[in-house]
Coordinates of C-alpha atoms in Angstrom, one line a residue:
X24 CA 0.0 0.0 0.0
X25 CA 1.3 3.5 -0.9
X26 CA 2.6 5.6 2.0
X27 CA -0.1 8.2 1.4
X28 CA -2.9 5.6 1.5
X29 CA -1.4 4.1 4.7
X30 CA -1.2 7.5 6.4
X31 CA -4.8 8.2 5.3
X32 CA -6.0 4.8 6.7
X33 CA -4.2 5.4 9.9
X34 CA -5.6 8.9 10.3
X35 CA -9.2 7.6 9.7
X36 CA -8.7 4.8 12.2
X37 CA -7.4 7.2 14.9
X38 CA -10.2 9.6 14.0
X39 CA -13.0 7.1 14.5
X40 CA -11.4 4.8 17.1
X41 CA -13.4 6.4 19.9
X42 CA -16.7 6.3 18.1
X43 CA -16.9 2.5 17.5
X44 CA -20.2 2.4 19.5
X45 CA -21.8 4.5 16.8
X46 CA -22.2 1.4 14.7
X47 CA -23.8 -0.4 17.7
X48 CA -26.2 2.5 18.0
X49 CA -27.2 2.3 14.4
X50 CA -27.6 -1.5 14.6
X51 CA -29.9 -1.1 17.6
X52 CA -32.0 1.4 15.7
X53 CA -32.3 -1.0 12.8
X54 CA -33.2 -3.9 15.2
X55 CA -35.9 -2.0 17.0
X56 CA -37.2 -0.6 13.7
X57 CA -37.7 -4.1 12.4
X58 CA -39.2 -5.4 15.7
X59 CA -41.7 -2.5 15.9
X60 CA -42.9 -2.5 12.3
X61 CA -46.7 -2.3 12.3
X62 CA -49.7 -0.5 10.9
X63 CA -49.7 3.2 11.8
X64 CA -52.7 5.5 11.8
X65 CA -52.3 9.1 10.7
X66 CA -53.3 11.8 13.2
X67 CA -53.2 15.6 13.4
X68 CA -52.3 17.6 10.3
X69 CA -51.4 14.6 8.2
X70 CA -54.8 12.9 8.7
X71 CA -56.6 16.2 8.1
X72 CA -54.7 16.8 4.9
X73 CA -55.4 13.3 3.6
X74 CA -59.2 13.5 4.4
X75 CA -59.5 17.0 3.0
X76 CA -58.0 15.9 -0.3
X77 CA -60.4 13.0 -0.6
X78 CA -63.4 15.0 0.3
X79 CA -62.6 17.9 -2.0
X80 CA -62.1 15.4 -4.8
X81 CA -65.4 13.5 -4.3
X82 CA -67.9 15.5 -2.3
X83 CA -70.0 18.3 -3.6
X84 CA -69.5 21.8 -2.0
X85 CA -73.0 21.8 -0.6
X86 CA -72.6 18.4 1.0
X87 CA -73.1 18.1 4.8
X88 CA -69.8 17.0 6.4
X89 CA -69.8 15.9 10.1
X90 CA -66.4 15.3 11.7
X91 CA -66.6 12.7 14.6
X92 CA -63.9 12.8 17.2
X93 CA -63.1 12.0 20.8
X94 CA -63.0 14.8 23.2
X95 CA -59.3 15.2 23.4
X96 CA -56.8 17.9 22.5
X97 CA -55.1 15.8 19.7
X98 CA -58.5 15.0 18.1
X99 CA -59.6 18.6 18.3
X100 CA -56.5 19.7 16.5
X101 CA -57.3 17.2 13.7
X102 CA -60.9 18.4 13.4
X103 CA -60.0 22.1 13.5
X104 CA -57.4 21.6 10.8
X105 CA -59.8 19.5 8.6
X106 CA -62.7 22.0 9.0
X107 CA -60.4 24.9 8.1
X108 CA -59.2 23.1 4.9
X109 CA -62.7 22.3 3.8
X110 CA -64.1 25.8 4.4
X111 CA -61.2 27.2 2.5
X112 CA -62.2 24.9 -0.4
X113 CA -65.8 26.2 -0.4
X114 CA -67.6 23.7 1.8
X115 CA -70.2 25.5 3.9
X116 CA -71.9 22.7 5.9
X117 CA -69.0 21.5 8.0
X118 CA -69.7 20.6 11.7
X119 CA -67.8 18.7 14.4
X120 CA -69.1 16.3 17.1
X121 CA -66.9 15.3 20.0
X122 CA -67.4 12.8 22.8
X123 CA -68.3 9.1 23.2
X124 CA -70.7 7.0 21.1
X125 CA -73.9 8.4 22.7
X126 CA -72.8 12.0 22.0
X127 CA -71.7 11.2 18.4
X128 CA -74.9 9.3 17.7
X129 CA -77.0 12.2 19.0
X130 CA -75.1 14.6 16.6
X131 CA -75.7 12.2 13.7
X132 CA -79.4 12.1 14.5
X133 CA -79.7 15.9 14.6
X134 CA -77.9 16.0 11.2
X135 CA -80.4 13.6 9.7
X136 CA -83.3 15.6 11.1
X137 CA -82.0 18.7 9.3
X138 CA -82.6 16.7 6.1
X139 CA -79.5 17.2 3.9
X140 CA -79.4 14.8 1.0
X141 CA -75.7 14.3 0.8
X142 CA -74.0 13.4 4.1
X143 CA -70.3 12.5 4.7
X144 CA -68.9 11.4 8.0
X145 CA -65.1 11.9 8.6
X146 CA -63.1 10.5 11.5
X147 CA -59.7 9.3 12.5
X148 CA -58.8 5.6 11.9
X149 CA -59.1 4.9 15.7
X150 CA -62.7 6.1 15.6
X151 CA -63.7 4.3 12.3
X152 CA -65.4 1.3 13.9
X153 CA -67.6 3.5 16.2
X154 CA -68.5 5.8 13.2
X155 CA -69.5 2.8 11.1
X156 CA -71.6 1.4 13.9
X157 CA -73.4 4.7 14.4
X158 CA -74.0 5.1 10.7
X159 CA -75.5 1.7 10.5
X160 CA -77.7 2.3 13.6
X161 CA -79.1 5.7 12.7
X162 CA -82.0 5.7 10.2
X163 CA -81.2 8.0 7.3
X164 CA -77.5 7.4 7.3
X165 CA -77.6 4.2 5.3
X166 CA -76.3 6.1 2.3
X167 CA -73.7 8.2 4.1
X168 CA -70.0 7.7 3.3
X169 CA -67.7 7.2 6.3
X170 CA -64.1 8.3 5.7
X171 CA -60.9 7.8 7.7
X172 CA -57.3 8.2 6.7
X173 CA -55.6 5.1 5.4
X174 CA -53.1 3.3 7.6
X175 CA -49.5 2.7 6.5
X176 CA -46.6 0.4 7.5
X177 CA -43.9 2.1 9.5
X178 CA -41.8 1.3 12.6
X179 CA -43.2 2.7 15.8
X180 CA -39.7 3.3 16.9
X181 CA -39.1 5.7 14.0
X182 CA -42.2 7.8 14.6
X183 CA -41.2 11.4 15.1
X184 CA -43.0 11.6 18.4
X185 CA -41.1 8.6 19.7
X186 CA -37.8 9.9 18.6
X187 CA -38.4 13.2 20.3
X188 CA -39.5 11.3 23.4
X189 CA -36.2 9.3 23.4
X190 CA -34.1 12.5 23.0
X191 CA -36.1 14.3 25.7
X192 CA -36.0 11.5 28.2
X193 CA -32.2 11.0 27.9
X194 CA -31.5 14.8 28.2
X195 CA -31.0 14.7 32.0
X196 CA -28.8 11.7 32.0
X197 CA -26.8 13.0 29.0
X198 CA -26.2 16.4 30.6
X199 CA -25.0 14.9 33.8
X200 CA -22.8 12.5 31.8
X201 CA -20.8 15.4 30.5
X202 CA -19.4 16.1 33.9
X203 CA -19.0 12.4 34.7
X204 CA -16.9 12.0 31.6
X205 CA -14.4 14.5 32.8
X206 CA -14.3 12.9 36.3
X207 CA -13.8 9.4 34.9
X208 CA -11.1 10.6 32.5
X209 CA -9.2 11.9 35.6
X210 CA -9.4 8.2 36.8
X211 CA -12.1 9.2 39.4
X212 CA -15.8 8.5 39.8
X213 CA -18.8 10.5 41.3
X214 CA -21.5 8.4 42.9
X215 CA -23.3 11.4 44.2
X216 CA -24.9 12.7 41.0
X217 CA -28.2 11.0 41.5
X218 CA -28.7 12.5 45.0
X219 CA -27.5 15.9 43.7
X220 CA -30.2 15.7 41.0
X221 CA -32.8 15.2 43.8
X222 CA -31.3 18.0 45.9
X223 CA -31.2 20.4 43.0
X224 CA -34.9 19.7 42.1
X225 CA -36.0 20.1 45.7
X226 CA -34.0 23.3 46.3
X227 CA -35.2 24.8 43.0
X228 CA -38.8 24.0 43.8
X229 CA -38.4 25.3 47.4
X230 CA -36.9 28.5 46.2
X231 CA -39.6 29.0 43.6
X232 CA -42.2 28.6 46.4
X233 CA -40.3 31.1 48.6
X234 CA -40.1 33.6 45.7
X235 CA -43.7 33.6 44.8
X236 CA -44.9 30.1 44.2
X237 CA -47.4 29.8 41.4
X238 CA -47.1 33.5 40.8
X239 CA -43.3 33.5 40.5
X240 CA -42.0 35.4 37.5
X241 CA -39.1 34.6 35.1
X242 CA -36.5 36.3 37.3
X243 CA -37.5 34.2 40.3
X244 CA -37.4 31.0 38.2
X245 CA -33.9 31.9 37.0
X246 CA -32.7 32.8 40.5
X247 CA -34.1 29.5 41.9
X248 CA -32.4 27.4 39.1
X249 CA -29.1 29.3 39.5
X250 CA -29.2 28.8 43.3
X251 CA -29.8 25.0 43.0
X252 CA -27.0 24.6 40.4
X253 CA -24.6 26.7 42.6
X254 CA -25.4 24.5 45.6
X255 CA -24.6 21.3 43.7
X256 CA -21.4 22.8 42.3
X257 CA -20.3 23.5 45.9
X258 CA -21.1 19.9 46.8
X259 CA -19.0 18.7 43.9
X260 CA -16.2 21.1 44.9
X261 CA -16.3 19.7 48.5
X262 CA -16.0 16.1 47.2
X263 CA -13.1 17.2 45.1
X264 CA -11.4 18.9 48.0
X265 CA -11.7 15.7 50.1
X266 CA -10.1 13.8 47.3
X267 CA -7.3 16.3 46.7
X268 CA -6.5 17.4 50.2
X269 CA -7.0 14.2 52.2
X270 CA -6.3 11.7 49.4
X271 CA -9.7 10.0 50.0
X272 CA -10.6 7.5 47.3
X273 CA -13.2 9.1 44.9
X274 CA -15.5 6.2 45.6
X275 CA -15.6 6.9 49.3
X276 CA -15.8 10.7 49.1
X277 CA -18.6 10.7 46.6
X278 CA -20.5 7.9 48.3
X279 CA -20.5 10.0 51.5
X280 CA -21.7 13.0 49.5
X281 CA -24.4 10.8 48.0
X282 CA -25.8 10.1 51.4
X283 CA -25.5 13.7 52.6
X284 CA -27.2 15.2 49.5
X285 CA -30.0 12.7 49.8
X286 CA -30.6 13.5 53.4
X287 CA -30.5 17.2 52.9
X288 CA -33.0 16.8 50.1
X289 CA -35.4 15.0 52.4
X290 CA -34.9 17.6 55.2
X291 CA -35.6 20.5 52.8
X292 CA -38.7 18.8 51.3
X293 CA -39.8 17.4 54.7
X294 CA -40.2 14.1 52.9
X295 CA -42.9 15.3 50.5
X296 CA -42.9 16.6 47.0
X297 CA -43.0 20.4 46.5
X298 CA -45.6 21.3 43.8
X299 CA -46.1 25.1 44.2
X300 CA -44.7 26.3 40.9
X301 CA -46.0 28.4 38.0
X302 CA -46.8 26.8 34.6
X303 CA -44.0 28.7 33.0
X304 CA -41.5 26.5 34.9
X305 CA -42.2 23.7 32.4
X306 CA -40.8 25.7 29.4
X307 CA -37.3 24.3 29.7
X308 CA -38.3 20.7 30.4
X309 CA -41.4 20.3 28.2
X310 CA -41.2 23.2 25.8
X311 CA -40.6 22.6 22.1
X312 CA -38.9 24.8 19.6
X313 CA -41.7 25.9 17.2
X314 CA -39.5 26.1 14.2
X315 CA -37.6 22.8 14.3
X316 CA -40.0 20.9 16.5
X317 CA -37.1 19.9 18.9
X318 CA -37.6 20.1 22.7
X319 CA -35.6 22.9 24.3
X320 CA -34.0 20.4 26.7
X321 CA -32.5 18.6 23.7
X322 CA -31.1 21.9 22.3
X323 CA -29.6 22.6 25.7
X324 CA -28.1 19.1 25.8
X325 CA -26.5 19.5 22.3
X326 CA -25.1 22.9 23.2
X327 CA -23.4 21.6 26.3
X328 CA -21.9 18.7 24.3
X329 CA -20.6 21.1 21.7
X330 CA -19.0 23.3 24.4
X331 CA -17.6 20.3 26.2
X332 CA -16.1 18.8 23.0
X333 CA -14.3 22.1 22.3
X334 CA -13.1 22.3 25.9
X335 CA -11.6 18.8 25.8
X336 CA -10.2 18.9 22.3
X337 CA -9.2 22.5 21.7
X338 CA -8.0 23.9 25.1
X339 CA -5.1 23.4 27.5
X340 CA -7.5 22.6 30.3
X341 CA -8.8 19.7 28.3
X342 CA -5.3 18.4 27.8
X343 CA -4.6 18.7 31.5
X344 CA -7.7 16.6 32.3
X345 CA -6.3 13.8 30.1
X346 CA -2.8 14.2 31.5
X347 CA -4.0 13.9 35.1
X348 CA -6.0 10.8 34.3
X349 CA -3.2 9.2 32.3
X350 CA -0.3 9.8 34.7
X351 CA -0.9 12.3 37.5
X352 CA 2.7 12.2 38.7
X353 CA 4.1 13.0 35.2
X354 CA 1.5 15.7 34.8
X355 CA 2.6 17.2 38.1
X356 CA 6.2 17.2 37.1
X357 CA 5.3 18.8 33.8
X358 CA 3.8 21.8 35.8
X359 CA 0.1 20.8 35.7
X360 CA -1.7 21.8 38.8
X361 CA -3.3 18.4 39.2
X362 CA -5.3 19.4 42.3
X363 CA -6.9 22.4 40.6
X364 CA -7.8 20.2 37.6
X365 CA -9.5 17.6 39.9
X366 CA -11.4 20.3 41.7
X367 CA -12.6 21.7 38.4
X368 CA -13.8 18.3 37.2
X369 CA -15.8 17.5 40.4
X370 CA -17.2 21.0 40.7
X371 CA -18.3 20.8 37.0
X372 CA -19.9 17.4 37.5
X373 CA -21.8 18.7 40.5
X374 CA -23.0 21.8 38.6
X375 CA -24.2 19.7 35.7
X376 CA -26.0 17.3 38.1
X377 CA -27.6 20.5 39.5
X378 CA -28.6 21.5 36.0
X379 CA -30.1 18.0 35.5
X380 CA -32.1 18.4 38.7
X381 CA -33.4 21.8 37.5
X382 CA -34.4 20.3 34.2
X383 CA -36.2 17.4 36.0
X384 CA -38.1 19.9 38.2
X385 CA -39.1 21.7 35.0
X386 CA -40.2 18.4 33.3
X387 CA -42.3 17.3 36.3
X388 CA -43.3 20.8 37.6
X389 CA -42.2 19.8 41.1
X390 CA -39.3 18.8 43.3
X391 CA -39.1 15.6 45.3
X392 CA -36.2 13.9 47.2
X393 CA -36.9 10.7 45.3
X394 CA -35.9 12.2 42.0
X395 CA -32.6 10.9 40.4
X396 CA -32.9 7.5 42.0
X397 CA -30.3 5.2 40.4
X398 CA -29.3 7.9 37.9
X399 CA -25.7 7.6 38.9
X400 CA -25.7 4.1 37.4
X401 CA -27.3 5.2 34.2
X402 CA -24.8 8.1 33.9
X403 CA -21.8 6.0 34.5
X404 CA -23.2 3.4 32.0
X405 CA -23.5 6.1 29.3
X406 CA -19.9 7.2 29.9
X407 CA -18.5 3.7 29.9
X408 CA -20.6 2.5 26.9
X409 CA -19.4 5.6 25.1
X410 CA -15.8 4.5 25.3
X411 CA -14.4 6.3 28.3
X412 CA -11.9 4.1 30.2
X413 CA -12.5 3.6 33.9
X414 CA -8.7 3.5 34.2
X415 CA -8.6 7.2 33.3
X416 CA -6.8 9.2 30.6
X417 CA -8.9 8.1 27.7
X418 CA -12.4 9.0 26.4
X419 CA -14.4 11.4 24.3
X420 CA -17.3 13.6 25.2
X421 CA -19.1 12.9 21.9
X422 CA -18.6 9.2 22.6
X423 CA -20.6 9.7 25.9
X424 CA -23.4 11.2 23.9
X425 CA -23.5 8.1 21.7
X426 CA -23.4 6.0 24.9
X427 CA -26.3 7.9 26.4
X428 CA -28.4 7.3 23.2
X429 CA -27.5 3.6 23.3
X430 CA -28.9 3.4 26.8
X431 CA -32.0 5.4 25.8
X432 CA -32.6 3.3 22.6
X433 CA -32.3 0.0 24.5
X434 CA -34.8 1.2 27.1
X435 CA -37.2 2.7 24.6
X436 CA -37.0 -0.3 22.3
X437 CA -37.6 -2.8 25.2
X438 CA -40.6 -0.7 26.3
X439 CA -42.1 -0.7 22.7
X440 CA -41.6 -4.5 22.5
X441 CA -43.2 -5.0 25.9
X442 CA -40.1 -6.3 27.7
X443 CA -40.8 -6.3 31.5
X444 CA -38.9 -3.9 33.7
X445 CA -37.0 -6.6 35.6
X446 CA -35.6 -8.0 32.3
X447 CA -34.6 -4.5 31.3
X448 CA -32.4 -4.2 34.3
X449 CA -30.7 -7.5 33.4
X450 CA -30.1 -6.3 29.9
X451 CA -28.7 -2.9 31.1
X452 CA -26.4 -4.6 33.5
X453 CA -25.1 -6.9 30.8
X454 CA -24.5 -3.9 28.5
X455 CA -22.4 -2.2 31.2
X456 CA -20.5 -5.4 31.8
X457 CA -19.8 -5.8 28.1
X458 CA -18.6 -2.3 27.7
X459 CA -16.1 -2.6 30.6
X460 CA -14.9 -6.0 29.3
X461 CA -14.4 -4.5 25.8
X462 CA -12.4 -1.6 27.4
X463 CA -10.2 -4.1 29.3
X464 CA -9.5 -6.3 26.3
X465 CA -8.7 -3.2 24.2
X466 CA -6.2 -1.9 26.7
X467 CA -4.7 -5.3 27.1
X468 CA -4.1 -5.6 23.4

């Protein structure tokens, strides 16, 4: 092989060596796409557009069109969209009936009593059996046409709503995993992040209640979130100080902080959830970008990963983190302030755990000391599956993002295929074990 080709191959191998799990993620997506392939029923704007096209092409403009739906927000969105499209096309007798079979039947009977000659019933696929039964039971509707959007074959896993749900659900774990990645690269570990999530959520909700409760404004919400994050950053800094100053093993120092943070969360909340918060608090956790249709929490997650990637790959501080994890004594002799680097890593991990708690409080519109239970294991799993070595000195932030999505895809796929929760724990444990074994074998070779 020519030298240039050899150099190019080596460069590509080095470039993608840390992202081998990306192939695993793609294979998992293919697997769950195949396993969840089934008939899908259009809803919302897609269903409205399909039915509007069929009605405009076959019904006369003076035909009576009755849209039958359940009394739900999603169904009303469909009916409003369909009615608007039909009226724009010149249809004047368009009405909507919402409710259960008795209400829908009563609406059909009133329509028949009005005496229109040409009647069309439109509904969603889920309501088609009920609409046909009503049409057959109501005298005068024997000649009415019942329309519903046609179903199509598509994986449930690849539905846009499901993919958004996967990304939104993994946001908290992925955000906390950024800080955990830095800690593990320094050859440490932080077991306190789950309890810090709970502490942050409780403190955030408590501060919101103290600053106005349900009437709190944007400034109060920002102050509450900042206070919770700052408290968790101080907790992480304290853990780092114990490790640096007294040479405590990271496992012991953060295990103690896990218990302390959990206890303080229960004390602040008095063992009960804190619900007194305004509706606007859910903007960060549940809000969706109206232009791209992406949850704000996902945008925040991607922004943090971009910043962390630049930090670790383009700054001296990032190189110091790798140096401390690879060989702390050599890094010290080279002039690196190893203690300061460790303090930074643990404080950042605590701050991001606090941000995860604020995000969870936003998603659930409350704070409770039970939040974040077992999250430290999911976070560590995401980091390890993403290729970061538990021995320190090796790992990539973007690999952690891939690992987080692998965990999320496995959980979501098993939920869609009706795998019981106990079996899911077994699978997740085997995934973590496999990732660690692969790391060990790779380092041995």
